[in-house]
PDB file of C-alpha atoms in Angstrom:
ATOM      1  CA  UNK A   1      -6.526  -5.276  10.618  1.00  0.00           C
ATOM      2  CA  UNK A   2      -6.008  -5.017  14.366  1.00  0.00           C
ATOM      3  CA  UNK A   3      -9.337  -3.943  15.805  1.00  0.00           C
ATOM      4  CA  UNK A   4      -9.813  -1.423  18.620  1.00  0.00           C
ATOM      5  CA  UNK A   5      -8.449  -2.396  22.018  1.00  0.00           C
ATOM      6  CA  UNK A   6      -6.946  -5.639  20.803  1.00  0.00           C
ATOM      7  CA  UNK A   7      -3.236  -5.172  21.469  1.00  0.00           C
ATOM      8  CA  UNK A   8      -3.424  -8.040  23.924  1.00  0.00           C
ATOM      9  CA  UNK A   9      -4.522 -10.258  21.039  1.00  0.00           C
ATOM     10  CA  UNK A  10      -1.309  -9.665  19.089  1.00  0.00           C
ATOM     11  CA  UNK A  11       0.375 -12.578  20.830  1.00  0.00           C
ATOM     12  CA  UNK A  12      -2.617 -14.793  20.081  1.00  0.00           C
ATOM     13  CA  UNK A  13      -2.648 -13.788  16.412  1.00  0.00           C
ATOM     14  CA  UNK A  14       1.096 -14.333  16.192  1.00  0.00           C
ATOM     15  CA  UNK A  15       0.635 -17.820  17.637  1.00  0.00           C
ATOM     16  CA  UNK A  16      -1.988 -18.484  14.970  1.00  0.00           C
ATOM     17  CA  UNK A  17       0.485 -17.576  12.246  1.00  0.00           C
ATOM     18  CA  UNK A  18      -0.202 -13.905  11.520  1.00  0.00           C
ATOM     19  CA  UNK A  19       2.985 -12.203  10.314  1.00  0.00           C
ATOM     20  CA  UNK A  20       1.607  -8.952   8.894  1.00  0.00           C
ATOM     21  CA  UNK A  21      -1.214  -6.727  10.161  1.00  0.00           C
ATOM     22  CA  UNK A  22      -2.696  -3.307   9.501  1.00  0.00           C
ATOM     23  CA  UNK A  23      -3.434  -0.742  12.184  1.00  0.00           C
ATOM     24  CA  UNK A  24      -6.581   0.428  10.384  1.00  0.00           C
ATOM     25  CA  UNK A  25      -8.619  -0.360   7.328  1.00  0.00           C
ATOM     26  CA  UNK A  26     -11.721   1.544   6.249  1.00  0.00           C
ATOM     27  CA  UNK A  27     -12.341   3.050   9.674  1.00  0.00           C
ATOM     28  CA  UNK A  28     -10.229   4.932  12.172  1.00  0.00           C
ATOM     29  CA  UNK A  29      -9.358   2.708  15.119  1.00  0.00           C
ATOM     30  CA  UNK A  30      -7.919   3.226  18.583  1.00  0.00           C
ATOM     31  CA  UNK A  31      -4.504   2.725  16.955  1.00  0.00           C
ATOM     32  CA  UNK A  32      -4.594   5.272  14.147  1.00  0.00           C
ATOM     33  CA  UNK A  33      -6.508   6.963  11.380  1.00  0.00           C
ATOM     34  CA  UNK A  34      -7.577   5.600   8.028  1.00  0.00           C
ATOM     35  CA  UNK A  35      -6.813   7.225   4.687  1.00  0.00           C
ATOM     36  CA  UNK A  36     -10.576   7.137   4.057  1.00  0.00           C
ATOM     37  CA  UNK A  37     -11.016  10.284   6.171  1.00  0.00           C
ATOM     38  CA  UNK A  38      -9.346  13.683   5.892  1.00  0.00           C
ATOM     39  CA  UNK A  39      -9.135  14.165   9.667  1.00  0.00           C
ATOM     40  CA  UNK A  40      -6.009  12.073  10.283  1.00  0.00           C
ATOM     41  CA  UNK A  41      -5.276  12.181  14.015  1.00  0.00           C
ATOM     42  CA  UNK A  42      -2.034  10.254  13.600  1.00  0.00           C
ATOM     43  CA  UNK A  43      -0.682   7.243  15.438  1.00  0.00           C
ATOM     44  CA  UNK A  44      -2.211   7.062  18.918  1.00  0.00           C
ATOM     45  CA  UNK A  45      -0.428   6.061  22.119  1.00  0.00           C
ATOM     46  CA  UNK A  46      -2.107   2.667  21.851  1.00  0.00           C
ATOM     47  CA  UNK A  47      -0.972   2.535  18.232  1.00  0.00           C
ATOM     48  CA  UNK A  48       2.633   3.179  19.286  1.00  0.00           C
ATOM     49  CA  UNK A  49       2.337   0.338  21.787  1.00  0.00           C
ATOM     50  CA  UNK A  50       0.932  -1.952  19.085  1.00  0.00           C
ATOM     51  CA  UNK A  51       3.808  -1.065  16.734  1.00  0.00           C
ATOM     52  CA  UNK A  52       6.320  -1.752  19.520  1.00  0.00           C
ATOM     53  CA  UNK A  53       4.774  -5.153  20.237  1.00  0.00           C
ATOM     54  CA  UNK A  54       4.528  -6.044  16.555  1.00  0.00           C
ATOM     55  CA  UNK A  55       8.233  -5.226  16.199  1.00  0.00           C
ATOM     56  CA  UNK A  56       9.052  -7.474  19.165  1.00  0.00           C
ATOM     57  CA  UNK A  57       7.025 -10.355  17.731  1.00  0.00           C
ATOM     58  CA  UNK A  58       8.286  -9.966  14.172  1.00  0.00           C
ATOM     59  CA  UNK A  59       4.895  -8.984  12.755  1.00  0.00           C
ATOM     60  CA  UNK A  60       5.239  -6.615   9.803  1.00  0.00           C
ATOM     61  CA  UNK A  61       3.320  -3.373  10.212  1.00  0.00           C
ATOM     62  CA  UNK A  62       1.197  -2.758   7.105  1.00  0.00           C
ATOM     63  CA  UNK A  63       0.054   0.741   6.179  1.00  0.00           C
ATOM     64  CA  UNK A  64      -2.064   0.150   3.064  1.00  0.00           C
ATOM     65  CA  UNK A  65      -5.111   1.905   4.512  1.00  0.00           C
ATOM     66  CA  UNK A  66      -3.545   4.180   7.128  1.00  0.00           C
ATOM     67  CA  UNK A  67      -3.804   7.934   6.742  1.00  0.00           C
ATOM     68  CA  UNK A  68      -0.758   9.952   5.761  1.00  0.00           C
ATOM     69  CA  UNK A  69       0.009  11.334   9.218  1.00  0.00           C
ATOM     70  CA  UNK A  70      -0.646   7.951  10.840  1.00  0.00           C
ATOM     71  CA  UNK A  71       1.665   6.342   8.285  1.00  0.00           C
ATOM     72  CA  UNK A  72       4.529   8.802   8.687  1.00  0.00           C
ATOM     73  CA  UNK A  73       4.331   8.570  12.479  1.00  0.00           C
ATOM     74  CA  UNK A  74       4.250   4.768  12.266  1.00  0.00           C
ATOM     75  CA  UNK A  75       7.315   4.695  10.022  1.00  0.00           C
ATOM     76  CA  UNK A  76       9.116   6.919  12.533  1.00  0.00           C
ATOM     77  CA  UNK A  77       7.979   4.869  15.548  1.00  0.00           C
ATOM     78  CA  UNK A  78       8.776   1.438  14.120  1.00  0.00           C
ATOM     79  CA  UNK A  79      12.184  -0.099  14.805  1.00  0.00           C
ATOM     80  CA  UNK A  80      11.597  -2.439  11.857  1.00  0.00           C
ATOM     81  CA  UNK A  81      10.770  -1.688   8.221  1.00  0.00           C
ATOM     82  CA  UNK A  82       7.072  -1.329   7.418  1.00  0.00           C
ATOM     83  CA  UNK A  83       5.172  -2.012   4.208  1.00  0.00           C
ATOM     84  CA  UNK A  84       2.675  -0.076   2.133  1.00  0.00           C
ATOM     85  CA  UNK A  85       1.515  -3.195   0.318  1.00  0.00           C
ATOM     86  CA  UNK A  86      -0.682  -1.534  -2.283  1.00  0.00           C
ATOM     87  CA  UNK A  87      -0.753   2.060  -3.418  1.00  0.00           C
ATOM     88  CA  UNK A  88       0.208   4.271  -6.347  1.00  0.00           C
ATOM     89  CA  UNK A  89       2.063   7.553  -6.754  1.00  0.00           C
ATOM     90  CA  UNK A  90       0.260  10.816  -6.112  1.00  0.00           C
ATOM     91  CA  UNK A  91       2.745  12.593  -8.411  1.00  0.00           C
ATOM     92  CA  UNK A  92       1.458  10.513 -11.347  1.00  0.00           C
ATOM     93  CA  UNK A  93      -2.235  10.569 -10.416  1.00  0.00           C
ATOM     94  CA  UNK A  94      -3.862  12.233  -7.415  1.00  0.00           C
ATOM     95  CA  UNK A  95      -6.773   9.905  -6.723  1.00  0.00           C
ATOM     96  CA  UNK A  96      -8.375  12.446  -4.345  1.00  0.00           C
ATOM     97  CA  UNK A  97      -9.188   9.585  -1.966  1.00  0.00           C
ATOM     98  CA  UNK A  98      -5.875   9.784  -0.101  1.00  0.00           C
ATOM     99  CA  UNK A  99      -4.818   6.252  -1.092  1.00  0.00           C
ATOM    100  CA  UNK A 100      -1.954   7.258  -3.373  1.00  0.00           C
ATOM    101  CA  UNK A 101       1.189   8.520  -1.659  1.00  0.00           C
ATOM    102  CA  UNK A 102       3.485  11.480  -2.217  1.00  0.00           C
ATOM    103  CA  UNK A 103       7.239  11.482  -2.780  1.00  0.00           C
ATOM    104  CA  UNK A 104       8.069  12.442   0.817  1.00  0.00           C
ATOM    105  CA  UNK A 105       6.187   9.370   2.046  1.00  0.00           C
ATOM    106  CA  UNK A 106       7.897   7.133  -0.547  1.00  0.00           C
ATOM    107  CA  UNK A 107      11.341   8.418   0.423  1.00  0.00           C
ATOM    108  CA  UNK A 108      10.788   8.057   4.170  1.00  0.00           C
ATOM    109  CA  UNK A 109       9.459   4.531   3.729  1.00  0.00           C
ATOM    110  CA  UNK A 110      12.480   3.591   1.600  1.00  0.00           C
ATOM    111  CA  UNK A 111      14.998   5.265   3.909  1.00  0.00           C
ATOM    112  CA  UNK A 112      13.728   3.101   6.777  1.00  0.00           C
ATOM    113  CA  UNK A 113      14.028  -0.086   4.680  1.00  0.00           C
ATOM    114  CA  UNK A 114      10.308  -0.469   3.976  1.00  0.00           C
ATOM    115  CA  UNK A 115       8.564  -1.670   0.846  1.00  0.00           C
ATOM    116  CA  UNK A 116       5.930  -0.085  -1.341  1.00  0.00           C
ATOM    117  CA  UNK A 117       3.705  -2.164  -3.618  1.00  0.00           C
ATOM    118  CA  UNK A 118       2.296  -0.514  -6.739  1.00  0.00           C
ATOM    119  CA  UNK A 119      -1.193  -1.805  -7.288  1.00  0.00           C
ATOM    120  CA  UNK A 120      -3.529  -2.252 -10.203  1.00  0.00           C
ATOM    121  CA  UNK A 121      -6.766  -0.828  -8.831  1.00  0.00           C
ATOM    122  CA  UNK A 122      -8.131   1.036 -11.892  1.00  0.00           C
ATOM    123  CA  UNK A 123      -9.464   4.208 -10.286  1.00  0.00           C
ATOM    124  CA  UNK A 124      -6.180   4.780  -8.434  1.00  0.00           C
ATOM    125  CA  UNK A 125      -3.986   4.693 -11.568  1.00  0.00           C
ATOM    126  CA  UNK A 126      -5.666   7.209 -13.859  1.00  0.00           C
ATOM    127  CA  UNK A 127      -8.921   8.891 -14.800  1.00  0.00           C
ATOM    128  CA  UNK A 128      -9.581   6.157 -17.339  1.00  0.00           C
ATOM    129  CA  UNK A 129     -12.245   3.576 -16.490  1.00  0.00           C
ATOM    130  CA  UNK A 130      -9.966   0.984 -18.041  1.00  0.00           C
ATOM    131  CA  UNK A 131      -6.342   1.923 -17.319  1.00  0.00           C
ATOM    132  CA  UNK A 132      -3.638   0.987 -19.772  1.00  0.00           C
ATOM    133  CA  UNK A 133      -0.394  -0.804 -19.008  1.00  0.00           C
ATOM    134  CA  UNK A 134       1.350   2.518 -19.492  1.00  0.00           C
ATOM    135  CA  UNK A 135      -0.532   4.012 -16.540  1.00  0.00           C
ATOM    136  CA  UNK A 136       0.763   1.288 -14.254  1.00  0.00           C
ATOM    137  CA  UNK A 137       4.301   1.445 -15.642  1.00  0.00           C
ATOM    138  CA  UNK A 138       4.432   5.193 -14.975  1.00  0.00           C
ATOM    139  CA  UNK A 139       3.564   4.649 -11.301  1.00  0.00           C
ATOM    140  CA  UNK A 140       6.058   1.814 -10.955  1.00  0.00           C
ATOM    141  CA  UNK A 141       8.864   3.748 -12.637  1.00  0.00           C
ATOM    142  CA  UNK A 142       8.199   6.864 -10.575  1.00  0.00           C
ATOM    143  CA  UNK A 143       8.234   4.879  -7.331  1.00  0.00           C
ATOM    144  CA  UNK A 144      11.553   3.286  -8.326  1.00  0.00           C
ATOM    145  CA  UNK A 145      13.016   6.713  -9.182  1.00  0.00           C
ATOM    146  CA  UNK A 146      12.122   8.008  -5.699  1.00  0.00           C
ATOM    147  CA  UNK A 147      12.435   4.950  -3.452  1.00  0.00           C
ATOM    148  CA  UNK A 148      14.928   2.769  -5.345  1.00  0.00           C
ATOM    149  CA  UNK A 149      14.574  -0.542  -7.147  1.00  0.00           C
ATOM    150  CA  UNK A 150      15.016  -2.592  -3.951  1.00  0.00           C
ATOM    151  CA  UNK A 151      12.107  -0.872  -2.204  1.00  0.00           C
ATOM    152  CA  UNK A 152       9.356  -1.239  -4.857  1.00  0.00           C
ATOM    153  CA  UNK A 153       7.287  -4.360  -5.507  1.00  0.00           C
ATOM    154  CA  UNK A 154       4.124  -5.300  -7.372  1.00  0.00           C
ATOM    155  CA  UNK A 155       1.289  -5.029  -4.866  1.00  0.00           C
ATOM    156  CA  UNK A 156      -1.820  -5.949  -6.754  1.00  0.00           C
ATOM    157  CA  UNK A 157      -4.277  -5.792  -3.811  1.00  0.00           C
ATOM    158  CA  UNK A 158      -6.845  -7.559  -5.982  1.00  0.00           C
ATOM    159  CA  UNK A 159      -6.469  -9.992  -8.829  1.00  0.00           C
ATOM    160  CA  UNK A 160      -9.887  -9.744 -10.398  1.00  0.00           C
ATOM    161  CA  UNK A 161     -12.361  -6.890 -10.388  1.00  0.00           C
ATOM    162  CA  UNK A 162     -15.580  -8.034 -12.076  1.00  0.00           C
ATOM    163  CA  UNK A 163     -16.853  -4.559 -12.935  1.00  0.00           C
ATOM    164  CA  UNK A 164     -13.557  -3.763 -14.683  1.00  0.00           C
ATOM    165  CA  UNK A 165     -12.907  -7.095 -16.420  1.00  0.00           C
ATOM    166  CA  UNK A 166     -11.511  -7.626 -18.871  1.00  0.00           C
ATOM    167  CA  UNK A 167      -8.937  -4.843 -18.748  1.00  0.00           C
ATOM    168  CA  UNK A 168      -5.190  -4.444 -19.011  1.00  0.00           C
ATOM    169  CA  UNK A 169      -4.670  -4.885 -15.284  1.00  0.00           C
ATOM    170  CA  UNK A 170      -6.729  -8.070 -15.057  1.00  0.00           C
ATOM    171  CA  UNK A 171      -4.656 -10.985 -13.732  1.00  0.00           C
ATOM    172  CA  UNK A 172      -4.987 -12.831 -17.035  1.00  0.00           C
ATOM    173  CA  UNK A 173      -2.719 -10.195 -18.565  1.00  0.00           C
ATOM    174  CA  UNK A 174       0.069 -10.445 -15.991  1.00  0.00           C
ATOM    175  CA  UNK A 175       2.528 -12.093 -18.428  1.00  0.00           C
ATOM    176  CA  UNK A 176       2.250  -8.963 -20.579  1.00  0.00           C
ATOM    177  CA  UNK A 177       3.396  -6.844 -17.640  1.00  0.00           C
ATOM    178  CA  UNK A 178       6.772  -8.559 -17.849  1.00  0.00           C
ATOM    179  CA  UNK A 179       6.903  -8.146 -21.620  1.00  0.00           C
ATOM    180  CA  UNK A 180       6.106  -4.460 -21.239  1.00  0.00           C
ATOM    181  CA  UNK A 181       8.758  -3.942 -18.580  1.00  0.00           C
ATOM    182  CA  UNK A 182      11.384  -5.657 -20.748  1.00  0.00           C
ATOM    183  CA  UNK A 183      10.325  -3.473 -23.703  1.00  0.00           C
ATOM    184  CA  UNK A 184      10.821  -0.435 -21.460  1.00  0.00           C
ATOM    185  CA  UNK A 185      14.382  -1.522 -20.654  1.00  0.00           C
ATOM    186  CA  UNK A 186      13.828  -3.471 -17.436  1.00  0.00           C
ATOM    187  CA  UNK A 187      15.328  -6.917 -16.961  1.00  0.00           C
ATOM    188  CA  UNK A 188      13.039  -9.864 -16.496  1.00  0.00           C
TER     189      UNK A 188
END
């Protein structure tokens, strides 16, 4: 995450090998608002400058924790595709924490060439403490129906969540994800 007032550090981070960065994480920054808060002020002027510089450098703008308004304004401001590396579909399950995204967001992201990663975080997929494969497949299939197959990826965010292990989304079960997708008519 690019911290407040650190646009000048983008060149330094790029030189150190950074190729993707978020504008915010759990807290609103001078660049934009987080999805953790309902008062989304949108992409700031400094945020627009950061997006411009990231585009020039070839650093992918990541929106995993940006608020909805901040995200939509970032997608519009960016000359390059952006990525929502881990989320789920609000249409399938409204997590009430503003992490999952709506169809308008999915479509705009896809129309600008961006990617959306469907993640496995249990409390974002369903009300169940231990989600089933079917919960994840429903999010993935909905995202593909809205954004297109070339715009949706698996964006796990985490590979092991001790308080939820073992469960269907645990990394040890990843081979079964492929089996399940093939059983649902997808190619491997």
